[in-house]
Structures are given as structure tokens and as C-alpha cells.
Amino acid sequence: LMRHFASESGKSKGQFYTPSEVSRVIAQVIGISPKNCKASTTAYDPTCGSGSLLLKVAAQAGTHITLEGQEKDVTTAGLARMNMILHDFPTANILSGNTLAAPKFKDGQQLRTYDYVVANPPFSDKTWSTGMTLGDSGEGDAYQRFTWGVPPKKQGDYAYLLHIIRSLKSSGKAACILPHGVLFRGNAEGDIRGALVRRGYLKAIIGLPANLFYGTGIPACIVVIDKENAQARKGIFMIDASGGFMKDGPKNRLRAQDIHRIVDVFTRELDVPRYARMVGIDEIEKNDFN
């Protein structure tokens, strides 16, 4: 139903739907499973759309974990609440509002932190700083999200990524879908990327086929964040999964075998020529964090 609605309404409502195949990859690469979940386990999506990504994570957890999500569009937030009830998650807490300018999930004056965060934020959001007045070093943000740098006015990708990192517990895991440009664009974005790489927060990058998403043809990647043992991390595991897909009308889709290959190679950190390898931090640094 959701996929039909997203493809029918194209640009206007496609923004709230993440293809279920991509959601499945995300739910698996953050490492959530019945083994490490209890009722108190928390998962959050700062740009949750109709909630499909959160529900995939909940399904992967195999138990009723705590779900929280924020969505800017009021109608879509209502759709997400309905989606949660339909999927037997009536306790999920979905709030509407602008996550960057006015985050709703807080503990005191700080952002609430979670075990797992997943997101498919709006690509290269040109209005990300609406309602915010930020200084050059991120002052003006009550939640200290931009201490590593302020993303450019017209490219909001890192604003969402920094919000996600700030919303993770010290051992938290996250996966976020972002356009490929986040991997190589320079200036402020290059500085932020360098800081994240040096901190060891980036666990993996998975390059996806072009034309997977509704409303845009641009190629995207999944950025996997893991705060646990970040200090000791010596490399970033990279997968180029851009070649594995089938055509489905105007879009491309991941097949079961593509999903299986990504997750298997990721989980076992296999070195597969021209597909995946562990890339040392020093090699990345030599390439100006590109």
C-alpha cells in the first residue's frame, strides 16, 4: 500500500517512503536482533516519514522495543501514527515538527539519546537552517550539534548526520541514507567529514545503485555509525553495491540476492575484489578524507 501511494504521488509524497529493500539492509547493518533487545531498547528516526524504516527496525528486533520518531509534515506524521497502530506498535511515539530547528525528543535541555537511530533525511535540504541562527562554530544551537562545523546553507545532509550522532548513546549505532556527495564534497563538509573519520565514528559506507528512491534519481549511500569502541577503530568498511539491482519500471530495485550479499559481506567484513574492503583511516586521510 505505502509503496503504491509513494509511486503514485511521485514528487509530492515520495519523500516519506523508503523502499522496503533498503529499509531491510539498514535494519540489519545496525546489528539489531532479538539477542541484544529488550523492552527498554530504544530506536529513533528524526525524519520518520510514514514510519516504515522504524517498523523494519522493530521487526528486526523481534520484541516490542521503544520507538520514537519526528516528522515535519503534519499529515505524514498522522500517517506514521496510523502505520504504527496497523503494525501493532500502538505505543510508538510520533511527534510532528522540524527536527533541526525544534527537536521534540529531549531529556532536560539536551537531545534524548538512543540505542539505535535510522534515517532517510531529505537529500541536500536547502532549507535545513530555517528557524536557526548559527555562528561559524555552531554557536546558537542549544544542542551542540555543530561543534565540528556548520554545514553549508544549501546542503543540509551533514546537519541531519550531526543531529543523529548527537542523538546516540555512547555505545549507540545508526544508519543514515545520504546522497553520494557527502563522501567527497569539500569545504565545510570536508572538514566535518574529516572530524568524524578521525573520531572513528564511521563504521561503514555502502554505495547503492542509482535511481532507487522516489522523487530523485541521484545515487545514494548508507552511512553506518557506531560509537562503540570508536577510539580503537582503524578503518572504514566500504561496500560498492551500486551494480546489484533489477529494473522495475522507471526505478531500480534491490533483489533478495543483492540484500543478502550486502548484509553477509558487511557482517563478516569480507574482502571482495571490486566490491568490498576495509579501508584504513590513514589511506582515507592521504586522500583528503575523500
Tab-separated table of C-alpha atoms in Angstrom:
chain	number	residue	atom	x	y	z
A	1	LEU	CA	0.000	0.000	0.000
A	2	MET	CA	2.654	2.508	1.046
A	3	ARG	CA	4.825	1.803	-1.980
A	4	HIS	CA	1.829	2.236	-4.277
A	5	PHE	CA	0.986	5.551	-2.640
A	6	ALA	CA	4.598	6.759	-2.888
A	7	SER	CA	4.985	5.877	-6.568
A	8	GLU	CA	1.575	7.302	-7.460
A	9	SER	CA	2.151	10.608	-5.750
A	10	GLY	CA	5.721	10.832	-7.054
A	11	LYS	CA	7.490	14.018	-6.021
A	12	SER	CA	4.857	15.273	-3.592
A	13	LYS	CA	4.674	12.348	-1.182
A	14	GLY	CA	7.534	10.120	-2.324
A	15	GLN	CA	9.750	11.835	0.205
A	16	PHE	CA	8.239	9.872	3.082
A	17	TYR	CA	8.762	6.380	1.720
A	18	THR	CA	11.995	4.395	1.885
A	19	PRO	CA	11.935	1.307	-0.385
A	20	SER	CA	11.464	-1.724	1.859
A	21	GLU	CA	14.570	-3.419	0.439
A	22	VAL	CA	16.755	-0.517	1.581
A	23	SER	CA	14.985	-0.458	4.958
A	24	ARG	CA	15.798	-4.140	5.352
A	25	VAL	CA	19.503	-3.540	4.694
A	26	ILE	CA	19.525	-0.699	7.242
A	27	ALA	CA	17.762	-2.732	9.934
A	28	GLN	CA	20.366	-5.473	9.507
A	29	VAL	CA	23.557	-3.380	9.330
A	30	ILE	CA	22.858	-1.592	12.623
A	31	GLY	CA	23.069	-5.028	14.239
A	32	ILE	CA	19.715	-5.041	15.992
A	33	SER	CA	18.403	-8.543	16.793
A	34	PRO	CA	16.426	-10.474	19.432
A	35	LYS	CA	19.789	-11.310	21.073
A	36	ASN	CA	20.500	-7.704	22.073
A	37	CYS	CA	16.980	-6.286	22.534
A	38	LYS	CA	14.629	-5.880	25.430
A	39	ALA	CA	11.581	-3.677	26.028
A	40	SER	CA	13.855	-0.828	27.175
A	41	THR	CA	15.856	-0.813	23.899
A	42	THR	CA	15.244	2.482	22.099
A	43	ALA	CA	15.127	3.335	18.398
A	44	TYR	CA	14.586	6.766	16.841
A	45	ASP	CA	14.070	8.252	13.389
A	46	PRO	CA	14.463	12.065	13.266
A	47	THR	CA	12.808	12.342	9.818
A	48	CYS	CA	10.467	9.384	10.057
A	49	GLY	CA	8.027	9.999	7.205
A	50	SER	CA	5.352	7.316	7.328
A	51	GLY	CA	7.425	5.280	9.779
A	52	SER	CA	8.377	2.364	7.509
A	53	LEU	CA	12.058	2.466	8.471
A	54	LEU	CA	11.281	2.377	12.211
A	55	LEU	CA	8.910	-0.532	11.685
A	56	LYS	CA	11.561	-2.539	9.818
A	57	VAL	CA	13.939	-1.978	12.731
A	58	ALA	CA	11.224	-3.043	15.186
A	59	ALA	CA	10.586	-6.204	13.169
A	60	GLN	CA	14.309	-7.000	13.155
A	61	ALA	CA	14.387	-6.554	16.958
A	62	GLY	CA	11.818	-9.292	17.356
A	63	THR	CA	10.383	-7.739	20.513
A	64	HIS	CA	8.387	-4.624	21.447
A	65	ILE	CA	11.138	-2.039	21.753
A	66	THR	CA	10.590	1.692	22.347
A	67	LEU	CA	10.055	3.577	19.064
A	68	GLU	CA	10.205	7.356	18.677
A	69	GLY	CA	10.066	9.472	15.532
A	70	GLN	CA	9.676	13.064	14.418
A	71	GLU	CA	8.211	14.213	11.097
A	72	LYS	CA	7.919	17.753	9.731
A	73	ASP	CA	4.805	17.190	7.615
A	74	VAL	CA	1.732	17.003	9.883
A	75	THR	CA	-0.302	14.792	7.507
A	76	THR	CA	2.608	12.384	7.077
A	77	ALA	CA	3.121	12.238	10.860
A	78	GLY	CA	-0.552	11.251	11.172
A	79	LEU	CA	0.030	8.563	8.544
A	80	ALA	CA	3.007	7.294	10.566
A	81	ARG	CA	0.897	7.040	13.731
A	82	MET	CA	-1.702	5.052	11.814
A	83	ASN	CA	1.028	2.857	10.322
A	84	MET	CA	2.350	2.099	13.839
A	85	ILE	CA	-1.093	1.048	15.075
A	86	LEU	CA	-1.679	-1.116	11.994
A	87	HIS	CA	1.630	-2.882	12.644
A	88	ASP	CA	0.815	-3.493	16.301
A	89	PHE	CA	3.072	-0.753	17.697
A	90	PRO	CA	0.447	1.488	19.326
A	91	THR	CA	2.988	2.674	21.915
A	92	ALA	CA	5.287	4.220	19.284
A	93	ASN	CA	5.650	7.941	19.893
A	94	ILE	CA	5.489	10.018	16.683
A	95	LEU	CA	5.604	13.802	17.024
A	96	SER	CA	5.364	16.426	14.311
A	97	GLY	CA	7.687	19.387	13.909
A	98	ASN	CA	11.027	20.439	12.430
A	99	THR	CA	13.722	18.186	13.920
A	100	LEU	CA	16.642	20.541	13.285
A	101	ALA	CA	15.039	23.795	14.445
A	102	ALA	CA	12.769	22.360	17.148
A	103	PRO	CA	13.596	18.780	18.155
A	104	LYS	CA	10.792	17.275	20.235
A	105	PHE	CA	12.631	14.426	21.954
A	106	LYS	CA	14.675	15.850	24.793
A	107	ASP	CA	15.805	14.995	28.280
A	108	GLY	CA	16.007	18.311	30.077
A	109	GLN	CA	17.904	20.744	27.841
A	110	GLN	CA	19.750	18.032	25.871
A	111	LEU	CA	18.694	15.840	22.971
A	112	ARG	CA	17.473	12.431	24.092
A	113	THR	CA	19.945	9.668	23.203
A	114	TYR	CA	19.106	6.252	21.796
A	115	ASP	CA	20.497	2.759	21.258
A	116	TYR	CA	19.647	2.876	17.545
A	117	VAL	CA	18.954	5.708	15.123
A	118	VAL	CA	17.863	5.247	11.500
A	119	ALA	CA	17.022	7.915	8.954
A	120	ASN	CA	16.394	8.763	5.339
A	121	PRO	CA	16.503	12.578	5.588
A	122	PRO	CA	15.576	14.905	2.708
A	123	PHE	CA	18.514	14.901	0.263
A	124	SER	CA	20.566	18.122	0.204
A	125	ASP	CA	17.861	20.033	2.061
A	126	LYS	CA	18.221	23.694	1.063
A	127	THR	CA	16.000	24.887	3.915
A	128	TRP	CA	17.682	22.967	6.743
A	129	SER	CA	18.713	26.081	8.695
A	130	THR	CA	15.267	27.714	8.620
A	131	GLY	CA	14.404	28.882	12.110
A	132	MET	CA	18.015	28.669	13.311
A	133	THR	CA	20.644	31.368	13.770
A	134	LEU	CA	24.065	29.750	13.853
A	135	GLY	CA	27.519	31.233	14.371
A	136	ASP	CA	30.559	29.938	12.456
A	137	SER	CA	31.439	27.371	15.112
A	138	GLY	CA	27.876	26.247	15.606
A	139	GLU	CA	27.073	28.563	18.497
A	140	GLY	CA	23.389	29.421	18.605
A	141	ASP	CA	22.401	25.747	18.573
A	142	ALA	CA	21.209	24.805	22.054
A	143	TYR	CA	22.093	21.149	21.452
A	144	GLN	CA	25.783	21.486	20.439
A	145	ARG	CA	25.249	19.565	17.203
A	146	PHE	CA	27.548	21.709	15.058
A	147	THR	CA	30.706	21.853	17.140
A	148	TRP	CA	32.545	20.029	14.322
A	149	GLY	CA	31.412	22.561	11.753
A	150	VAL	CA	28.335	24.186	10.268
A	151	PRO	CA	27.055	22.562	7.059
A	152	PRO	CA	26.669	24.847	4.015
A	153	LYS	CA	23.405	26.796	3.738
A	154	LYS	CA	22.276	24.914	0.635
A	155	GLN	CA	23.324	21.380	1.625
A	156	GLY	CA	21.628	20.031	4.736
A	157	ASP	CA	22.971	16.474	4.579
A	158	TYR	CA	25.535	16.857	7.354
A	159	ALA	CA	23.067	18.758	9.557
A	160	TYR	CA	20.960	15.597	9.795
A	161	LEU	CA	24.012	13.363	10.236
A	162	LEU	CA	25.315	15.538	13.085
A	163	HIS	CA	21.864	15.520	14.706
A	164	ILE	CA	21.902	11.706	14.522
A	165	ILE	CA	25.361	11.442	16.084
A	166	ARG	CA	24.324	13.760	18.913
A	167	SER	CA	21.217	11.571	19.434
A	168	LEU	CA	23.202	8.359	20.010
A	169	LYS	CA	24.173	6.829	23.337
A	170	SER	CA	27.896	6.238	23.872
A	171	SER	CA	27.559	2.697	22.501
A	172	GLY	CA	24.781	3.587	20.028
A	173	LYS	CA	24.554	2.526	16.376
A	174	ALA	CA	22.996	4.374	13.454
A	175	ALA	CA	22.476	4.108	9.724
A	176	CYS	CA	21.510	7.007	7.502
A	177	ILE	CA	20.777	7.285	3.777
A	178	LEU	CA	22.609	10.237	2.215
A	179	PRO	CA	23.457	11.361	-1.319
A	180	HIS	CA	26.912	10.307	-2.573
A	181	GLY	CA	28.155	13.892	-2.427
A	182	VAL	CA	28.646	13.612	1.351
A	183	LEU	CA	31.597	11.295	0.662
A	184	PHE	CA	33.669	13.779	-1.341
A	185	ARG	CA	32.313	17.344	-1.263
A	186	GLY	CA	34.860	19.801	0.170
A	187	ASN	CA	34.877	22.971	2.297
A	188	ALA	CA	32.751	22.830	5.469
A	189	GLU	CA	31.509	19.347	4.576
A	190	GLY	CA	35.070	18.112	4.079
A	191	ASP	CA	36.058	19.456	7.499
A	192	ILE	CA	33.112	17.792	9.231
A	193	ARG	CA	33.807	14.525	7.412
A	194	GLY	CA	37.453	14.650	8.474
A	195	ALA	CA	36.459	15.174	12.092
A	196	LEU	CA	34.023	12.236	12.005
A	197	VAL	CA	36.592	9.937	10.390
A	198	ARG	CA	39.233	10.906	12.972
A	199	ARG	CA	36.811	10.243	15.819
A	200	GLY	CA	36.283	6.714	14.488
A	201	TYR	CA	32.504	7.109	14.395
A	202	LEU	CA	32.146	5.903	10.792
A	203	LYS	CA	31.935	2.135	10.737
A	204	ALA	CA	30.953	1.549	7.124
A	205	ILE	CA	29.802	3.120	3.873
A	206	ILE	CA	27.585	1.193	1.468
A	207	GLY	CA	27.230	2.639	-2.045
A	208	LEU	CA	23.780	1.923	-3.516
A	209	PRO	CA	22.526	1.716	-7.120
A	210	ALA	CA	21.233	4.931	-8.696
A	211	ASN	CA	17.509	5.526	-9.104
A	212	LEU	CA	16.328	3.507	-6.083
A	213	PHE	CA	14.347	6.284	-4.438
A	214	TYR	CA	11.103	8.046	-5.271
A	215	GLY	CA	11.397	11.656	-6.326
A	216	THR	CA	15.118	11.537	-7.149
A	217	GLY	CA	17.450	9.588	-9.420
A	218	ILE	CA	20.689	10.501	-7.683
A	219	PRO	CA	22.829	7.703	-6.269
A	220	ALA	CA	22.888	7.410	-2.511
A	221	CYS	CA	24.822	5.576	0.141
A	222	ILE	CA	24.156	4.177	3.587
A	223	VAL	CA	26.458	5.667	6.217
A	224	VAL	CA	26.809	3.328	9.200
A	225	ILE	CA	27.781	4.978	12.503
A	226	ASP	CA	28.957	3.060	15.562
A	227	LYS	CA	30.046	4.932	18.681
A	228	GLU	CA	31.093	1.775	20.499
A	229	ASN	CA	34.905	1.339	20.505
A	230	ALA	CA	35.150	4.293	18.096
A	231	GLN	CA	38.518	5.318	19.566
A	232	ALA	CA	40.044	1.974	18.552
A	233	ARG	CA	38.627	1.939	15.007
A	234	LYS	CA	41.417	1.792	12.420
A	235	GLY	CA	39.415	1.800	9.214
A	236	ILE	CA	36.056	2.141	7.493
A	237	PHE	CA	34.485	-0.862	5.797
A	238	MET	CA	33.393	0.134	2.288
A	239	ILE	CA	30.982	-1.713	0.016
A	240	ASP	CA	30.249	-0.712	-3.565
A	241	ALA	CA	26.848	-2.303	-4.107
A	242	SER	CA	25.920	0.032	-6.975
A	243	GLY	CA	25.948	-2.779	-9.577
A	244	GLY	CA	23.489	-5.181	-7.946
A	245	PHE	CA	19.845	-4.443	-8.800
A	246	MET	CA	16.991	-5.193	-11.175
A	247	LYS	CA	14.989	-2.757	-13.273
A	248	ASP	CA	11.423	-2.250	-12.105
A	249	GLY	CA	9.639	0.130	-14.470
A	250	PRO	CA	11.297	3.538	-14.172
A	251	LYS	CA	13.056	2.623	-10.895
A	252	ASN	CA	15.786	0.218	-9.864
A	253	ARG	CA	15.239	-2.261	-7.044
A	254	LEU	CA	17.483	-4.379	-4.867
A	255	ARG	CA	16.798	-8.102	-5.278
A	256	ALA	CA	16.846	-10.588	-2.377
A	257	GLN	CA	20.311	-11.733	-3.509
A	258	ASP	CA	21.612	-8.129	-3.520
A	259	ILE	CA	20.365	-7.569	0.035
A	260	HIS	CA	21.824	-10.872	1.179
A	261	ARG	CA	25.212	-10.101	-0.383
A	262	ILE	CA	25.448	-6.640	1.187
A	263	VAL	CA	24.488	-7.870	4.659
A	264	ASP	CA	26.657	-11.006	4.522
A	265	VAL	CA	29.775	-9.178	3.322
A	266	PHE	CA	29.178	-6.399	5.854
A	267	THR	CA	28.598	-8.737	8.795
A	268	ARG	CA	31.693	-10.829	8.082
A	269	GLU	CA	33.767	-7.858	6.872
A	270	LEU	CA	34.831	-9.856	3.827
A	271	ASP	CA	37.399	-8.545	1.385
A	272	VAL	CA	35.782	-8.976	-2.052
A	273	PRO	CA	37.721	-7.552	-5.041
A	274	ARG	CA	35.925	-4.592	-6.642
A	275	TYR	CA	33.058	-4.946	-4.169
A	276	ALA	CA	34.215	-4.513	-0.577
A	277	ARG	CA	37.226	-3.957	1.635
A	278	MET	CA	38.378	-2.396	4.872
A	279	VAL	CA	39.993	0.956	4.061
A	280	GLY	CA	42.463	2.206	6.652
A	281	ILE	CA	41.950	5.655	8.202
A	282	ASP	CA	45.468	6.612	7.068
A	283	GLU	CA	44.595	5.859	3.427
A	284	ILE	CA	41.466	7.977	3.709
A	285	GLU	CA	43.445	10.783	5.309
A	286	LYS	CA	46.020	10.641	2.465
A	287	ASN	CA	43.126	11.222	0.070
A	288	ASP	CA	41.983	14.355	1.944
A	289	PHE	CA	39.125	12.402	3.569
A	290	ASN	CA	37.544	11.906	0.146
